[in-house]
PDB file of C-alpha atoms in Angstrom:
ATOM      1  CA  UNK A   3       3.252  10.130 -22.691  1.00  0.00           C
ATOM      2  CA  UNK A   4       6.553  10.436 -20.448  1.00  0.00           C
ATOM      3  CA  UNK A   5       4.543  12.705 -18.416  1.00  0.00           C
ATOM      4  CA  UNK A   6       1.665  10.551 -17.725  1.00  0.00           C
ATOM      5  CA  UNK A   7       3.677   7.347 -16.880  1.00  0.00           C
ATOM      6  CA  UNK A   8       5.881  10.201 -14.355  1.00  0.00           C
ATOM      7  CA  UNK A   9       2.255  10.415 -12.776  1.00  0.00           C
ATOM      8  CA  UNK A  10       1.775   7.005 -12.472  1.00  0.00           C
ATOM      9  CA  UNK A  11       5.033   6.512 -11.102  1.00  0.00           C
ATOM     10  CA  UNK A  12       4.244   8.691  -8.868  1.00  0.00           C
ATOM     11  CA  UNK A  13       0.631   7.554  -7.580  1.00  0.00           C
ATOM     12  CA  UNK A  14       2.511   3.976  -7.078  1.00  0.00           C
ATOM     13  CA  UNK A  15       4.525   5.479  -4.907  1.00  0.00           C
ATOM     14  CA  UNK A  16       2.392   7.457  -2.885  1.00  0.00           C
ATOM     15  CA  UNK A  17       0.217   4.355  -2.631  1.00  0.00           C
ATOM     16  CA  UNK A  18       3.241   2.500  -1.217  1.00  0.00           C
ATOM     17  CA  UNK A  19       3.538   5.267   1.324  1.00  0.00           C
ATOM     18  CA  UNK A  20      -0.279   4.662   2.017  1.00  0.00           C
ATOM     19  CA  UNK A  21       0.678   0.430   2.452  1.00  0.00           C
ATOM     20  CA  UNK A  22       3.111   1.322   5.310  1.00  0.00           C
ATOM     21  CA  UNK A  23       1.320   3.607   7.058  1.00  0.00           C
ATOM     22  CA  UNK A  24      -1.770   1.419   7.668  1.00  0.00           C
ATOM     23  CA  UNK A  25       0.532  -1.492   8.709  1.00  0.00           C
ATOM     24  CA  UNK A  26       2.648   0.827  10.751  1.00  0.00           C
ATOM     25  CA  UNK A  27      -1.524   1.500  12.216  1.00  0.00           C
ATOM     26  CA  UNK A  28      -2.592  -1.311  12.529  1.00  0.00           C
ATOM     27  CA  UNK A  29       0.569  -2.386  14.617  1.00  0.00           C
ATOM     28  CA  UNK A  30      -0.053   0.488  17.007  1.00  0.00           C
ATOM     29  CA  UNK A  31      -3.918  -0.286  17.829  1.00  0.00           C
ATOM     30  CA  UNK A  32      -3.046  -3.676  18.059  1.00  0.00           C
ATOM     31  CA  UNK A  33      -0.286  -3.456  20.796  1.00  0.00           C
ATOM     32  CA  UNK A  34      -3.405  -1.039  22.252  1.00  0.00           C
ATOM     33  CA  UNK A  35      -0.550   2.379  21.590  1.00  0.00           C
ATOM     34  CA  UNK A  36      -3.436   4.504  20.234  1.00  0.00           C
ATOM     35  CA  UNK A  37      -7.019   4.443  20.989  1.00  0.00           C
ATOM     36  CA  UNK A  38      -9.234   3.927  18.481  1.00  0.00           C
ATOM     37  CA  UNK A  39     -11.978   5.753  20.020  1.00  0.00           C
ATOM     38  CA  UNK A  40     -10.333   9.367  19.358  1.00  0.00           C
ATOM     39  CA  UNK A  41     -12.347  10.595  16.197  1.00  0.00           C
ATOM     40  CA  UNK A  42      -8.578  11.373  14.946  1.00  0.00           C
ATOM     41  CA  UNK A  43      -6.908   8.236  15.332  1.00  0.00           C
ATOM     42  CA  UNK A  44     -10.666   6.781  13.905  1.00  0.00           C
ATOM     43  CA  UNK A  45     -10.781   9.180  10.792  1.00  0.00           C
ATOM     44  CA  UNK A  46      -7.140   8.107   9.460  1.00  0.00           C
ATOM     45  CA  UNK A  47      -7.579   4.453  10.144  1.00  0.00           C
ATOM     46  CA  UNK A  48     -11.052   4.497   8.334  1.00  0.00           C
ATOM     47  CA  UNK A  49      -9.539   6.324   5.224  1.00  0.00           C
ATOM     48  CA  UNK A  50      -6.307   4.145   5.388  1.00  0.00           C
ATOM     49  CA  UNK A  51      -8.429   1.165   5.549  1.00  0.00           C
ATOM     50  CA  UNK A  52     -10.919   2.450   2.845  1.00  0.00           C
ATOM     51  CA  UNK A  53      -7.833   2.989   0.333  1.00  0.00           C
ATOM     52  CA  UNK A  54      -5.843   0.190   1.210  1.00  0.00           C
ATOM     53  CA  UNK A  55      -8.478  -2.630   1.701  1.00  0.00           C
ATOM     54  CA  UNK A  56      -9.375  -3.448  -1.957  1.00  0.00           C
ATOM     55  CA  UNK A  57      -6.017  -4.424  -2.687  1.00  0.00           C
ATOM     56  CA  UNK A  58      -5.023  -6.220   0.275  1.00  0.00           C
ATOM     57  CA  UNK A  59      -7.918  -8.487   0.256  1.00  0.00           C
ATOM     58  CA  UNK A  60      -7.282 -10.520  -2.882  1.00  0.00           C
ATOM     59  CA  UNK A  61      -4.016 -11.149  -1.718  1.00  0.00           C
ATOM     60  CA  UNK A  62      -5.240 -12.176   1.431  1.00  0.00           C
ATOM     61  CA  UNK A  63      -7.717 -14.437  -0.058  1.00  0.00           C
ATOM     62  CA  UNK A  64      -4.909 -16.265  -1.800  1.00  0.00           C
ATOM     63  CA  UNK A  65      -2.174 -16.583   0.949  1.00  0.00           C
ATOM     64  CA  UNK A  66      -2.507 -19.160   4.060  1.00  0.00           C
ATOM     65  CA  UNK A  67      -3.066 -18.506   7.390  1.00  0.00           C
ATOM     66  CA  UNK A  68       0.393 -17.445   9.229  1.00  0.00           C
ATOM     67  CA  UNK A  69      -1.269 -17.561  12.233  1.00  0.00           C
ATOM     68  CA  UNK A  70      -1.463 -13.716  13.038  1.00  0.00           C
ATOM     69  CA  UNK A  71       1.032 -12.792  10.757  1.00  0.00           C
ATOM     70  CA  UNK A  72      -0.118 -10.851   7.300  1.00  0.00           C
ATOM     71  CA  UNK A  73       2.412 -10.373   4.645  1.00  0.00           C
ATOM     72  CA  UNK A  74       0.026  -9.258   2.362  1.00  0.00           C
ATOM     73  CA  UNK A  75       1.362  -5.624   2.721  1.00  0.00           C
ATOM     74  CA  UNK A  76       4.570  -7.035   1.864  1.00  0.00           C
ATOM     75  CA  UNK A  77       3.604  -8.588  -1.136  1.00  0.00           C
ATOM     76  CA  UNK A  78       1.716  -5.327  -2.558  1.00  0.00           C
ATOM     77  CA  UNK A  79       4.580  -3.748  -2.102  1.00  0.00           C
ATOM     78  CA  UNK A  80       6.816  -6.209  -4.144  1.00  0.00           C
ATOM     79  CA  UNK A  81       4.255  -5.778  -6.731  1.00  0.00           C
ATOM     80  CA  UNK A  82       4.225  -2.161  -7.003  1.00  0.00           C
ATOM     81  CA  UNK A  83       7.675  -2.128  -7.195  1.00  0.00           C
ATOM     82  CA  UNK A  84       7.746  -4.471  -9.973  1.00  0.00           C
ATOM     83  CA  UNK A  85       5.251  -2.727 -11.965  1.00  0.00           C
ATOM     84  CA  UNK A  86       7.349   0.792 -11.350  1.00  0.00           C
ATOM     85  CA  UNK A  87      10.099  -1.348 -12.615  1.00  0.00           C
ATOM     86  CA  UNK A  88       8.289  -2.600 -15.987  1.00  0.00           C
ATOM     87  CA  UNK A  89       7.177   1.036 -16.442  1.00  0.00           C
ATOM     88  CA  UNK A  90      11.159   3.193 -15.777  1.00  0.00           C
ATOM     89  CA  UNK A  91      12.595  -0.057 -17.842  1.00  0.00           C
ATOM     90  CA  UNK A  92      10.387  -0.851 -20.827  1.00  0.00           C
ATOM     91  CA  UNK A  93       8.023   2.161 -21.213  1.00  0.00           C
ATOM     92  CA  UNK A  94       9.773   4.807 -20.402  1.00  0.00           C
ATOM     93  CA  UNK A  95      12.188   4.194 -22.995  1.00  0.00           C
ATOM     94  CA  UNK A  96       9.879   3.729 -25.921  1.00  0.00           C
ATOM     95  CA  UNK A  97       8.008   6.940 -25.028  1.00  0.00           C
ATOM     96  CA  UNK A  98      11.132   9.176 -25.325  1.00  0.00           C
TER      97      UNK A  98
END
């Protein structure tokens, strides 16, 4: 059981690596740094938007328009982190 939460643990975090790296993206073809034309630059932002897309979107269906600004990264993030934090606190402890 340890070992399976471990692996969840660790797919959280990996997916939080995955959250910064398409806003970190999306920053850079939107102050026009790298060309999304390149098949490259195309193939990662497809894949990052493929992964990261189905959880972003509820949360951007709930916030308000910011006018340009989306925090909805930010907020997955603050939710993985509290759900790694239920896990290391309360589970980890009763699966010894």
């Amino acid at each position: 059981m340890r070992a399976l939460l471990n692996v969840i643990l660790l797919a959280l975090q990996l997916y939080t690596y995955l959250i910064v790296a398409s806003a970190i993206l999306s920053w850079l073809v939107a102050f026009n740094v790298v060309n999304t034309r390149n098949n490259f630059v195309r193939s990662i932002w497809n894949f990052l938007d493929a992964v990261t897309e189905p959880a972003l979107r509820p949360i951007r269906s709930i916030l308000p328009n910011l006018g340009g600004v989306d925090i909805s990264p930010i907020i997955l993030i603050l939710l993985i982190i509290f759900i790694q934090n239920l896990i290391v606190d309360y589970l980890m402890p009763i699966a010894f």
